[in-house]
PDB file of C-alpha atoms in Angstrom:
ATOM      1  CA  UNK A   8      87.831  96.052 115.283  1.00  0.00           C
ATOM      2  CA  UNK A   9      86.876  97.411 118.486  1.00  0.00           C
ATOM      3  CA  UNK A  10      86.837 100.673 119.970  1.00  0.00           C
ATOM      4  CA  UNK A  11      86.760 101.937 123.644  1.00  0.00           C
ATOM      5  CA  UNK A  12      84.059 104.678 124.784  1.00  0.00           C
ATOM      6  CA  UNK A  13      85.088 106.404 127.996  1.00  0.00           C
ATOM      7  CA  UNK A  14      81.743 106.845 130.183  1.00  0.00           C
ATOM      8  CA  UNK A  15      84.048 107.895 133.016  1.00  0.00           C
ATOM      9  CA  UNK A  16      87.641 107.353 134.041  1.00  0.00           C
ATOM     10  CA  UNK A  17      87.500 103.614 134.850  1.00  0.00           C
ATOM     11  CA  UNK A  18      84.196 102.931 133.191  1.00  0.00           C
ATOM     12  CA  UNK A  19      84.079 102.078 129.477  1.00  0.00           C
ATOM     13  CA  UNK A  20      82.187 100.422 126.471  1.00  0.00           C
ATOM     14  CA  UNK A  21      84.011  98.133 124.365  1.00  0.00           C
ATOM     15  CA  UNK A  22      82.166  98.064 121.276  1.00  0.00           C
ATOM     16  CA  UNK A  23      82.491  96.524 117.967  1.00  0.00           C
ATOM     17  CA  UNK A  24      83.469  99.052 115.249  1.00  0.00           C
ATOM     18  CA  UNK A  25      81.090  98.659 112.291  1.00  0.00           C
ATOM     19  CA  UNK A  26      83.808 100.216 109.668  1.00  0.00           C
ATOM     20  CA  UNK A  27      85.613  97.328 110.043  1.00  0.00           C
ATOM     21  CA  UNK A  28      83.389  94.529 109.963  1.00  0.00           C
ATOM     22  CA  UNK A  29      83.810  91.945 107.094  1.00  0.00           C
ATOM     23  CA  UNK A  30      79.916  91.222 105.671  1.00  0.00           C
ATOM     24  CA  UNK A  31      81.097  89.038 103.227  1.00  0.00           C
ATOM     25  CA  UNK A  32      83.166  86.426 105.366  1.00  0.00           C
ATOM     26  CA  UNK A  33      82.050  87.554 109.055  1.00  0.00           C
ATOM     27  CA  UNK A  34      78.652  88.395 108.031  1.00  0.00           C
ATOM     28  CA  UNK A  35      77.432  87.223 111.877  1.00  0.00           C
ATOM     29  CA  UNK A  36      80.292  89.041 113.281  1.00  0.00           C
ATOM     30  CA  UNK A  37      81.442  85.891 114.552  1.00  0.00           C
ATOM     31  CA  UNK A  38      85.216  86.681 114.244  1.00  0.00           C
ATOM     32  CA  UNK A  39      84.785  90.104 115.570  1.00  0.00           C
ATOM     33  CA  UNK A  40      83.320  89.153 118.938  1.00  0.00           C
ATOM     34  CA  UNK A  41      85.800  86.500 119.239  1.00  0.00           C
ATOM     35  CA  UNK A  42      88.783  89.609 118.316  1.00  0.00           C
ATOM     36  CA  UNK A  43      86.780  91.523 120.955  1.00  0.00           C
ATOM     37  CA  UNK A  44      87.055  88.688 123.435  1.00  0.00           C
ATOM     38  CA  UNK A  45      91.180  88.399 123.006  1.00  0.00           C
ATOM     39  CA  UNK A  46      91.373  92.275 123.478  1.00  0.00           C
ATOM     40  CA  UNK A  47      89.457  91.972 126.927  1.00  0.00           C
ATOM     41  CA  UNK A  48      91.589  89.575 127.827  1.00  0.00           C
ATOM     42  CA  UNK A  49      94.789  91.454 127.317  1.00  0.00           C
ATOM     43  CA  UNK A  50      93.063  94.349 128.791  1.00  0.00           C
ATOM     44  CA  UNK A  51      91.958  92.650 132.033  1.00  0.00           C
ATOM     45  CA  UNK A  52      95.616  91.116 132.212  1.00  0.00           C
ATOM     46  CA  UNK A  53      97.008  94.287 131.957  1.00  0.00           C
ATOM     47  CA  UNK A  54      94.917  96.056 134.752  1.00  0.00           C
ATOM     48  CA  UNK A  55      95.652  93.323 137.162  1.00  0.00           C
ATOM     49  CA  UNK A  56      99.120  93.790 136.467  1.00  0.00           C
ATOM     50  CA  UNK A  57      98.814  97.801 136.805  1.00  0.00           C
ATOM     51  CA  UNK A  58      96.646  96.923 140.123  1.00  0.00           C
ATOM     52  CA  UNK A  59      93.275  97.089 139.051  1.00  0.00           C
ATOM     53  CA  UNK A  60      90.604  94.444 138.982  1.00  0.00           C
ATOM     54  CA  UNK A  61      88.190  94.441 135.630  1.00  0.00           C
ATOM     55  CA  UNK A  62      84.739  93.397 135.981  1.00  0.00           C
ATOM     56  CA  UNK A  63      82.754  93.049 132.649  1.00  0.00           C
ATOM     57  CA  UNK A  64      79.345  92.876 131.769  1.00  0.00           C
ATOM     58  CA  UNK A  65      78.305  91.546 128.041  1.00  0.00           C
ATOM     59  CA  UNK A  66      75.377  94.171 126.968  1.00  0.00           C
ATOM     60  CA  UNK A  67      75.107  93.118 123.561  1.00  0.00           C
ATOM     61  CA  UNK A  68      71.771  91.476 123.113  1.00  0.00           C
ATOM     62  CA  UNK A  69      72.806  90.285 119.628  1.00  0.00           C
ATOM     63  CA  UNK A  70      75.732  89.769 117.477  1.00  0.00           C
ATOM     64  CA  UNK A  71      74.643  93.176 115.718  1.00  0.00           C
ATOM     65  CA  UNK A  72      75.063  95.574 118.170  1.00  0.00           C
ATOM     66  CA  UNK A  73      77.807  98.036 118.245  1.00  0.00           C
ATOM     67  CA  UNK A  74      78.020  98.599 122.163  1.00  0.00           C
ATOM     68  CA  UNK A  75      79.008  94.874 123.440  1.00  0.00           C
ATOM     69  CA  UNK A  76      80.617  94.492 126.952  1.00  0.00           C
ATOM     70  CA  UNK A  77      80.597  97.599 129.842  1.00  0.00           C
ATOM     71  CA  UNK A  78      84.303  97.649 131.906  1.00  0.00           C
ATOM     72  CA  UNK A  79      84.942  98.622 135.246  1.00  0.00           C
ATOM     73  CA  UNK A  80      88.226  98.703 136.625  1.00  0.00           C
ATOM     74  CA  UNK A  81      88.825  98.911 140.812  1.00  0.00           C
ATOM     75  CA  UNK A  82      91.843  99.633 142.227  1.00  0.00           C
ATOM     76  CA  UNK A  83      92.828  96.315 143.726  1.00  0.00           C
ATOM     77  CA  UNK A  84      96.344  94.362 144.438  1.00  0.00           C
ATOM     78  CA  UNK A  85      98.449  94.023 141.468  1.00  0.00           C
ATOM     79  CA  UNK A  86      99.310  90.886 139.996  1.00  0.00           C
ATOM     80  CA  UNK A  87     102.741  89.518 138.565  1.00  0.00           C
ATOM     81  CA  UNK A  88     102.356  89.166 135.002  1.00  0.00           C
ATOM     82  CA  UNK A  89     104.842  89.112 132.606  1.00  0.00           C
ATOM     83  CA  UNK A  90     103.551  91.981 130.364  1.00  0.00           C
ATOM     84  CA  UNK A  91     106.060  91.244 127.400  1.00  0.00           C
ATOM     85  CA  UNK A  92     103.809  88.349 126.268  1.00  0.00           C
ATOM     86  CA  UNK A  93     101.535  90.711 125.119  1.00  0.00           C
ATOM     87  CA  UNK A  94     103.499  92.917 123.081  1.00  0.00           C
ATOM     88  CA  UNK A  95     105.383  89.826 121.785  1.00  0.00           C
ATOM     89  CA  UNK A  96     102.628  87.585 120.784  1.00  0.00           C
ATOM     90  CA  UNK A  97     102.523  87.130 117.018  1.00  0.00           C
ATOM     91  CA  UNK A  98     101.419  84.587 114.343  1.00  0.00           C
ATOM     92  CA  UNK A  99     103.600  82.479 112.817  1.00  0.00           C
ATOM     93  CA  UNK A 100     102.521  80.999 109.419  1.00  0.00           C
ATOM     94  CA  UNK A 101     105.688  79.380 107.590  1.00  0.00           C
ATOM     95  CA  UNK A 102     108.178  77.203 109.558  1.00  0.00           C
ATOM     96  CA  UNK A 103     106.554  74.682 111.470  1.00  0.00           C
ATOM     97  CA  UNK A 104     107.951  71.526 112.308  1.00  0.00           C
ATOM     98  CA  UNK A 105     106.093  68.214 111.646  1.00  0.00           C
ATOM     99  CA  UNK A 106     106.810  66.704 114.962  1.00  0.00           C
ATOM    100  CA  UNK A 107     103.876  65.961 117.455  1.00  0.00           C
ATOM    101  CA  UNK A 108     103.390  68.371 119.940  1.00  0.00           C
ATOM    102  CA  UNK A 109     104.292  67.322 123.709  1.00  0.00           C
ATOM    103  CA  UNK A 110     101.671  66.294 126.114  1.00  0.00           C
ATOM    104  CA  UNK A 111     102.907  68.475 128.829  1.00  0.00           C
ATOM    105  CA  UNK A 112     102.678  71.424 125.944  1.00  0.00           C
ATOM    106  CA  UNK A 113      99.315  70.474 125.076  1.00  0.00           C
ATOM    107  CA  UNK A 114      98.077  70.095 128.358  1.00  0.00           C
ATOM    108  CA  UNK A 115      99.271  73.966 129.253  1.00  0.00           C
ATOM    109  CA  UNK A 116      97.651  75.097 126.211  1.00  0.00           C
ATOM    110  CA  UNK A 117      94.364  73.008 126.875  1.00  0.00           C
ATOM    111  CA  UNK A 118      94.448  74.619 130.820  1.00  0.00           C
ATOM    112  CA  UNK A 119      91.994  77.870 129.967  1.00  0.00           C
ATOM    113  CA  UNK A 120      89.654  75.698 127.629  1.00  0.00           C
ATOM    114  CA  UNK A 121      88.051  73.329 130.657  1.00  0.00           C
ATOM    115  CA  UNK A 122      87.750  70.433 128.383  1.00  0.00           C
ATOM    116  CA  UNK A 123      86.950  72.729 125.010  1.00  0.00           C
ATOM    117  CA  UNK A 124      91.012  72.432 123.249  1.00  0.00           C
ATOM    118  CA  UNK A 125      91.202  69.345 121.121  1.00  0.00           C
ATOM    119  CA  UNK A 126      94.503  68.605 119.561  1.00  0.00           C
ATOM    120  CA  UNK A 127      95.117  66.165 116.798  1.00  0.00           C
ATOM    121  CA  UNK A 128      98.306  65.667 115.591  1.00  0.00           C
ATOM    122  CA  UNK A 129      99.537  65.213 111.892  1.00  0.00           C
ATOM    123  CA  UNK A 130      98.598  62.288 110.220  1.00  0.00           C
ATOM    124  CA  UNK A 131      95.506  61.191 112.312  1.00  0.00           C
ATOM    125  CA  UNK A 132      92.274  60.962 110.422  1.00  0.00           C
ATOM    126  CA  UNK A 133      91.223  64.004 112.691  1.00  0.00           C
ATOM    127  CA  UNK A 134      93.977  66.374 110.964  1.00  0.00           C
ATOM    128  CA  UNK A 135      93.793  64.981 107.578  1.00  0.00           C
ATOM    129  CA  UNK A 136      90.230  66.030 107.701  1.00  0.00           C
ATOM    130  CA  UNK A 137      90.662  69.410 109.117  1.00  0.00           C
ATOM    131  CA  UNK A 138      93.600  70.203 106.510  1.00  0.00           C
ATOM    132  CA  UNK A 139      91.578  68.944 102.987  1.00  0.00           C
ATOM    133  CA  UNK A 140      88.620  70.881 104.386  1.00  0.00           C
ATOM    134  CA  UNK A 141      90.613  74.207 105.203  1.00  0.00           C
ATOM    135  CA  UNK A 142      91.970  73.699 101.584  1.00  0.00           C
ATOM    136  CA  UNK A 143      89.006  73.370  99.725  1.00  0.00           C
ATOM    137  CA  UNK A 144      86.941  76.086 101.794  1.00  0.00           C
ATOM    138  CA  UNK A 145      89.951  78.269 101.184  1.00  0.00           C
ATOM    139  CA  UNK A 146      89.792  77.667  97.348  1.00  0.00           C
ATOM    140  CA  UNK A 147      85.836  78.431  97.651  1.00  0.00           C
ATOM    141  CA  UNK A 148      86.474  81.779  99.353  1.00  0.00           C
ATOM    142  CA  UNK A 149      89.208  82.903  97.151  1.00  0.00           C
ATOM    143  CA  UNK A 150      86.541  82.447  94.219  1.00  0.00           C
ATOM    144  CA  UNK A 151      84.330  83.985  95.683  1.00  0.00           C
ATOM    145  CA  UNK A 152      84.257  87.672  94.413  1.00  0.00           C
ATOM    146  CA  UNK A 153      82.829  89.681  97.568  1.00  0.00           C
ATOM    147  CA  UNK A 154      85.089  87.718  99.833  1.00  0.00           C
ATOM    148  CA  UNK A 155      88.491  88.603  97.475  1.00  0.00           C
ATOM    149  CA  UNK A 156      87.321  92.127  97.062  1.00  0.00           C
ATOM    150  CA  UNK A 157      87.043  92.426 100.644  1.00  0.00           C
ATOM    151  CA  UNK A 158      90.519  90.920 101.348  1.00  0.00           C
ATOM    152  CA  UNK A 159      91.831  93.409  98.712  1.00  0.00           C
ATOM    153  CA  UNK A 160      90.513  96.356 100.793  1.00  0.00           C
ATOM    154  CA  UNK A 161      92.207  95.182 103.789  1.00  0.00           C
ATOM    155  CA  UNK A 162      95.699  94.212 102.180  1.00  0.00           C
ATOM    156  CA  UNK A 163      98.428  97.130 102.872  1.00  0.00           C
ATOM    157  CA  UNK A 164     101.215  96.143  99.487  1.00  0.00           C
ATOM    158  CA  UNK A 165     103.147  99.435 100.285  1.00  0.00           C
ATOM    159  CA  UNK A 166     104.791 100.324 103.236  1.00  0.00           C
ATOM    160  CA  UNK A 167     103.482 103.821 103.119  1.00  0.00           C
ATOM    161  CA  UNK A 168     100.056 102.308 103.293  1.00  0.00           C
ATOM    162  CA  UNK A 169     100.953 100.057 105.719  1.00  0.00           C
ATOM    163  CA  UNK A 170     102.223 103.250 108.209  1.00  0.00           C
ATOM    164  CA  UNK A 171      98.944 105.532 107.422  1.00  0.00           C
ATOM    165  CA  UNK A 172      96.293 102.340 107.891  1.00  0.00           C
ATOM    166  CA  UNK A 173      98.663 100.232 110.803  1.00  0.00           C
ATOM    167  CA  UNK A 174      96.260  97.845 110.558  1.00  0.00           C
ATOM    168  CA  UNK A 175      95.391  95.195 107.540  1.00  0.00           C
ATOM    169  CA  UNK A 176      97.694  92.823 106.075  1.00  0.00           C
ATOM    170  CA  UNK A 177     101.053  94.074 105.209  1.00  0.00           C
ATOM    171  CA  UNK A 178     103.689  91.980 103.367  1.00  0.00           C
ATOM    172  CA  UNK A 179     105.425  91.330 106.951  1.00  0.00           C
ATOM    173  CA  UNK A 180     102.392  90.212 108.451  1.00  0.00           C
ATOM    174  CA  UNK A 181     101.779  87.600 104.946  1.00  0.00           C
ATOM    175  CA  UNK A 182     105.415  86.836 105.756  1.00  0.00           C
ATOM    176  CA  UNK A 183     106.462  87.699 101.849  1.00  0.00           C
ATOM    177  CA  UNK A 184     110.156  88.927 102.651  1.00  0.00           C
ATOM    178  CA  UNK A 185     113.571  89.265 100.567  1.00  0.00           C
ATOM    179  CA  UNK A 186     112.990  90.279  97.089  1.00  0.00           C
ATOM    180  CA  UNK A 187     109.453  88.978  96.576  1.00  0.00           C
ATOM    181  CA  UNK A 188     108.184  91.385  99.688  1.00  0.00           C
ATOM    182  CA  UNK A 189     110.599  94.260  97.693  1.00  0.00           C
ATOM    183  CA  UNK A 190     108.534  93.533  94.467  1.00  0.00           C
ATOM    184  CA  UNK A 191     104.972  93.217  96.065  1.00  0.00           C
ATOM    185  CA  UNK A 192     105.563  96.576  98.093  1.00  0.00           C
ATOM    186  CA  UNK A 193     106.691  98.367  95.083  1.00  0.00           C
ATOM    187  CA  UNK A 194     104.697  96.810  92.148  1.00  0.00           C
ATOM    188  CA  UNK A 195     101.669  95.112  93.138  1.00  0.00           C
ATOM    189  CA  UNK A 196      97.670  96.867  93.166  1.00  0.00           C
ATOM    190  CA  UNK A 197      94.557  95.873  95.038  1.00  0.00           C
ATOM    191  CA  UNK A 198      93.153  95.313  91.678  1.00  0.00           C
ATOM    192  CA  UNK A 199      95.582  92.391  91.573  1.00  0.00           C
ATOM    193  CA  UNK A 200      94.036  90.746  94.391  1.00  0.00           C
ATOM    194  CA  UNK A 201      90.965  89.839  92.446  1.00  0.00           C
ATOM    195  CA  UNK A 202      93.248  88.521  89.513  1.00  0.00           C
ATOM    196  CA  UNK A 203      93.333  84.730  88.604  1.00  0.00           C
ATOM    197  CA  UNK A 204      97.212  84.990  89.263  1.00  0.00           C
ATOM    198  CA  UNK A 205      97.009  85.847  92.846  1.00  0.00           C
ATOM    199  CA  UNK A 206      94.032  83.540  93.527  1.00  0.00           C
ATOM    200  CA  UNK A 207      95.874  80.996  92.321  1.00  0.00           C
ATOM    201  CA  UNK A 208      99.261  81.682  93.967  1.00  0.00           C
ATOM    202  CA  UNK A 209      96.651  82.319  97.364  1.00  0.00           C
ATOM    203  CA  UNK A 210      95.529  78.465  97.023  1.00  0.00           C
ATOM    204  CA  UNK A 211      98.968  76.976  96.209  1.00  0.00           C
ATOM    205  CA  UNK A 212     100.306  78.554  99.601  1.00  0.00           C
ATOM    206  CA  UNK A 213      97.613  78.019 101.481  1.00  0.00           C
ATOM    207  CA  UNK A 214      97.630  74.446 100.505  1.00  0.00           C
ATOM    208  CA  UNK A 215     101.720  74.191 101.337  1.00  0.00           C
ATOM    209  CA  UNK A 216     100.893  75.763 104.723  1.00  0.00           C
ATOM    210  CA  UNK A 217      97.754  73.039 105.791  1.00  0.00           C
ATOM    211  CA  UNK A 218     100.703  70.255 105.023  1.00  0.00           C
ATOM    212  CA  UNK A 219     102.843  71.419 107.453  1.00  0.00           C
ATOM    213  CA  UNK A 220     102.993  71.334 111.249  1.00  0.00           C
ATOM    214  CA  UNK A 221     102.580  69.092 113.863  1.00  0.00           C
ATOM    215  CA  UNK A 222      98.565  68.854 113.521  1.00  0.00           C
ATOM    216  CA  UNK A 223      95.604  71.280 114.444  1.00  0.00           C
ATOM    217  CA  UNK A 224      93.886  72.586 117.340  1.00  0.00           C
ATOM    218  CA  UNK A 225      90.020  73.260 117.818  1.00  0.00           C
ATOM    219  CA  UNK A 226      88.515  75.357 120.272  1.00  0.00           C
ATOM    220  CA  UNK A 227      84.880  75.138 120.841  1.00  0.00           C
ATOM    221  CA  UNK A 228      82.031  76.874 122.955  1.00  0.00           C
ATOM    222  CA  UNK A 229      78.983  75.939 124.398  1.00  0.00           C
ATOM    223  CA  UNK A 230      77.275  78.206 121.871  1.00  0.00           C
ATOM    224  CA  UNK A 231      77.202  81.260 119.703  1.00  0.00           C
ATOM    225  CA  UNK A 232      75.861  83.923 121.540  1.00  0.00           C
ATOM    226  CA  UNK A 233      77.627  87.199 122.116  1.00  0.00           C
ATOM    227  CA  UNK A 234      78.760  86.309 125.715  1.00  0.00           C
ATOM    228  CA  UNK A 235      79.414  82.538 124.536  1.00  0.00           C
ATOM    229  CA  UNK A 236      82.018  84.264 121.650  1.00  0.00           C
ATOM    230  CA  UNK A 237      83.190  86.592 124.407  1.00  0.00           C
ATOM    231  CA  UNK A 238      84.532  83.980 126.390  1.00  0.00           C
ATOM    232  CA  UNK A 239      85.754  81.956 124.085  1.00  0.00           C
ATOM    233  CA  UNK A 240      87.830  84.794 122.224  1.00  0.00           C
ATOM    234  CA  UNK A 241      89.286  85.319 125.822  1.00  0.00           C
ATOM    235  CA  UNK A 242      90.373  81.489 126.112  1.00  0.00           C
ATOM    236  CA  UNK A 243      91.997  81.653 123.086  1.00  0.00           C
ATOM    237  CA  UNK A 244      93.720  85.001 124.023  1.00  0.00           C
ATOM    238  CA  UNK A 245      95.663  83.274 127.183  1.00  0.00           C
ATOM    239  CA  UNK A 246      96.522  79.903 124.976  1.00  0.00           C
ATOM    240  CA  UNK A 247      98.187  82.180 122.245  1.00  0.00           C
ATOM    241  CA  UNK A 248      99.730  84.659 124.635  1.00  0.00           C
ATOM    242  CA  UNK A 249     101.497  81.014 126.349  1.00  0.00           C
ATOM    243  CA  UNK A 250     102.597  79.546 123.093  1.00  0.00           C
ATOM    244  CA  UNK A 251     105.823  81.773 122.300  1.00  0.00           C
ATOM    245  CA  UNK A 252     107.256  80.415 125.704  1.00  0.00           C
ATOM    246  CA  UNK A 253     106.810  77.213 124.708  1.00  0.00           C
ATOM    247  CA  UNK A 254     108.185  77.995 121.123  1.00  0.00           C
ATOM    248  CA  UNK A 255     105.163  76.524 119.434  1.00  0.00           C
ATOM    249  CA  UNK A 256     103.304  78.851 116.451  1.00  0.00           C
ATOM    250  CA  UNK A 257      99.548  79.043 116.382  1.00  0.00           C
ATOM    251  CA  UNK A 258      98.448  80.022 112.966  1.00  0.00           C
ATOM    252  CA  UNK A 259      94.588  80.709 112.713  1.00  0.00           C
ATOM    253  CA  UNK A 260      93.252  78.894 109.647  1.00  0.00           C
ATOM    254  CA  UNK A 261      89.068  79.629 109.656  1.00  0.00           C
ATOM    255  CA  UNK A 262      87.808  79.366 106.615  1.00  0.00           C
ATOM    256  CA  UNK A 263      86.061  75.873 107.257  1.00  0.00           C
ATOM    257  CA  UNK A 264      84.604  78.171 109.619  1.00  0.00           C
ATOM    258  CA  UNK A 265      83.155  80.703 107.360  1.00  0.00           C
ATOM    259  CA  UNK A 266      82.323  78.820 104.018  1.00  0.00           C
ATOM    260  CA  UNK A 267      79.065  77.049 104.021  1.00  0.00           C
ATOM    261  CA  UNK A 268      80.149  73.963 103.008  1.00  0.00           C
ATOM    262  CA  UNK A 269      82.878  73.378 105.648  1.00  0.00           C
ATOM    263  CA  UNK A 270      79.987  74.959 108.299  1.00  0.00           C
ATOM    264  CA  UNK A 271      77.402  72.092 106.778  1.00  0.00           C
ATOM    265  CA  UNK A 272      79.804  69.400 107.412  1.00  0.00           C
ATOM    266  CA  UNK A 273      80.959  70.552 111.079  1.00  0.00           C
ATOM    267  CA  UNK A 274      77.074  70.512 111.719  1.00  0.00           C
ATOM    268  CA  UNK A 275      76.860  66.868 110.234  1.00  0.00           C
ATOM    269  CA  UNK A 276      79.472  65.074 112.453  1.00  0.00           C
ATOM    270  CA  UNK A 277      79.287  67.569 115.842  1.00  0.00           C
ATOM    271  CA  UNK A 278      76.433  67.930 118.135  1.00  0.00           C
ATOM    272  CA  UNK A 279      74.930  71.188 118.961  1.00  0.00           C
ATOM    273  CA  UNK A 280      76.968  71.561 122.454  1.00  0.00           C
ATOM    274  CA  UNK A 281      80.117  70.915 120.190  1.00  0.00           C
ATOM    275  CA  UNK A 282      80.235  74.619 118.480  1.00  0.00           C
ATOM    276  CA  UNK A 283      83.618  75.043 116.842  1.00  0.00           C
ATOM    277  CA  UNK A 284      84.970  78.371 116.577  1.00  0.00           C
ATOM    278  CA  UNK A 285      89.124  78.026 116.228  1.00  0.00           C
ATOM    279  CA  UNK A 286      90.688  76.223 114.013  1.00  0.00           C
ATOM    280  CA  UNK A 287      94.457  76.547 114.431  1.00  0.00           C
ATOM    281  CA  UNK A 288      97.341  75.168 112.588  1.00  0.00           C
ATOM    282  CA  UNK A 289      99.981  74.385 115.171  1.00  0.00           C
ATOM    283  CA  UNK A 290     103.661  73.452 115.451  1.00  0.00           C
ATOM    284  CA  UNK A 291     106.547  73.876 116.683  1.00  0.00           C
ATOM    285  CA  UNK A 292     109.342  76.208 114.960  1.00  0.00           C
ATOM    286  CA  UNK A 293     113.039  76.279 115.489  1.00  0.00           C
ATOM    287  CA  UNK A 294     113.595  80.056 116.228  1.00  0.00           C
ATOM    288  CA  UNK A 295     110.443  82.231 117.266  1.00  0.00           C
ATOM    289  CA  UNK A 296     110.767  85.271 114.742  1.00  0.00           C
ATOM    290  CA  UNK A 297     109.593  89.195 116.321  1.00  0.00           C
ATOM    291  CA  UNK A 298     106.639  90.356 116.115  1.00  0.00           C
ATOM    292  CA  UNK A 299     105.801  92.575 112.666  1.00  0.00           C
ATOM    293  CA  UNK A 300     102.395  94.272 113.318  1.00  0.00           C
ATOM    294  CA  UNK A 301     101.930  97.921 113.223  1.00  0.00           C
ATOM    295  CA  UNK A 302     100.176  98.666 116.538  1.00  0.00           C
ATOM    296  CA  UNK A 303      97.341 101.289 116.204  1.00  0.00           C
ATOM    297  CA  UNK A 304      97.344 104.209 118.377  1.00  0.00           C
ATOM    298  CA  UNK A 305      94.930 104.337 121.311  1.00  0.00           C
ATOM    299  CA  UNK A 306      93.863 107.675 120.552  1.00  0.00           C
ATOM    300  CA  UNK A 307      92.599 105.924 116.757  1.00  0.00           C
ATOM    301  CA  UNK A 308      89.973 103.766 118.647  1.00  0.00           C
ATOM    302  CA  UNK A 309      88.973 105.561 121.861  1.00  0.00           C
ATOM    303  CA  UNK A 310      85.876 107.589 121.883  1.00  0.00           C
ATOM    304  CA  UNK A 311      84.563 110.151 124.431  1.00  0.00           C
TER     305      UNK A 311
END
């Protein structure tokens, strides 16, 4: 949901594209800014590997501002970094194994966060609480019509629509494969998303996913202003880029942070200096699948 505005060859503004906001699910642009932070981390990593130092200044005064971060690139010594991490990263939703994440892997995933990543193994009270809250929040969101209509807007059922837009939720991204994927691509319509059958099936799938895996990771921030969200998104991306090499899946299930009931419960159980920003289901995989997301061409989000 970002754009890059070119002020000069090495002087840019990273902004929030108002056409790609989610007012029903993300009215304060919290997740949009976290996503922009992840993009900025990828940008910084790629630039350093190509011999540029990236300087960033948050210029947005509030979460609704379109222009968010000013970026300047300056020539520097290149940093050795495996850029395939960026192209091979993906979200994995199914097939997560149930064993607890090893201590050394938790420490590696936690390293970018300075004490703001918390792992709760499967079967612990915290993990059960997160699981139950996630499923309940998913159910609430599914039956909130504006949120479901927003989902319908961004679902890309057919291959033609997916290739034309190169964004949104494709059948591959939703991990609907085989005959089911073929059926969905050819016969499902956007109006089906707001139907009772689709809602019930979505809740069943989310409940199944939430019950799988080796536990949950919560990533927090000190606050919720624009700078906090950008920085937290960058930290998340550093962790996400490490997961594949350790055969670990990370699946964001953030409905508990989006719905009022979940927000109230979190606020009543945590201090003001602990602000959850990511709820991630985590687990080892037998085999890591290849990426399936369609990439948008650079020209589609660059402005002059």
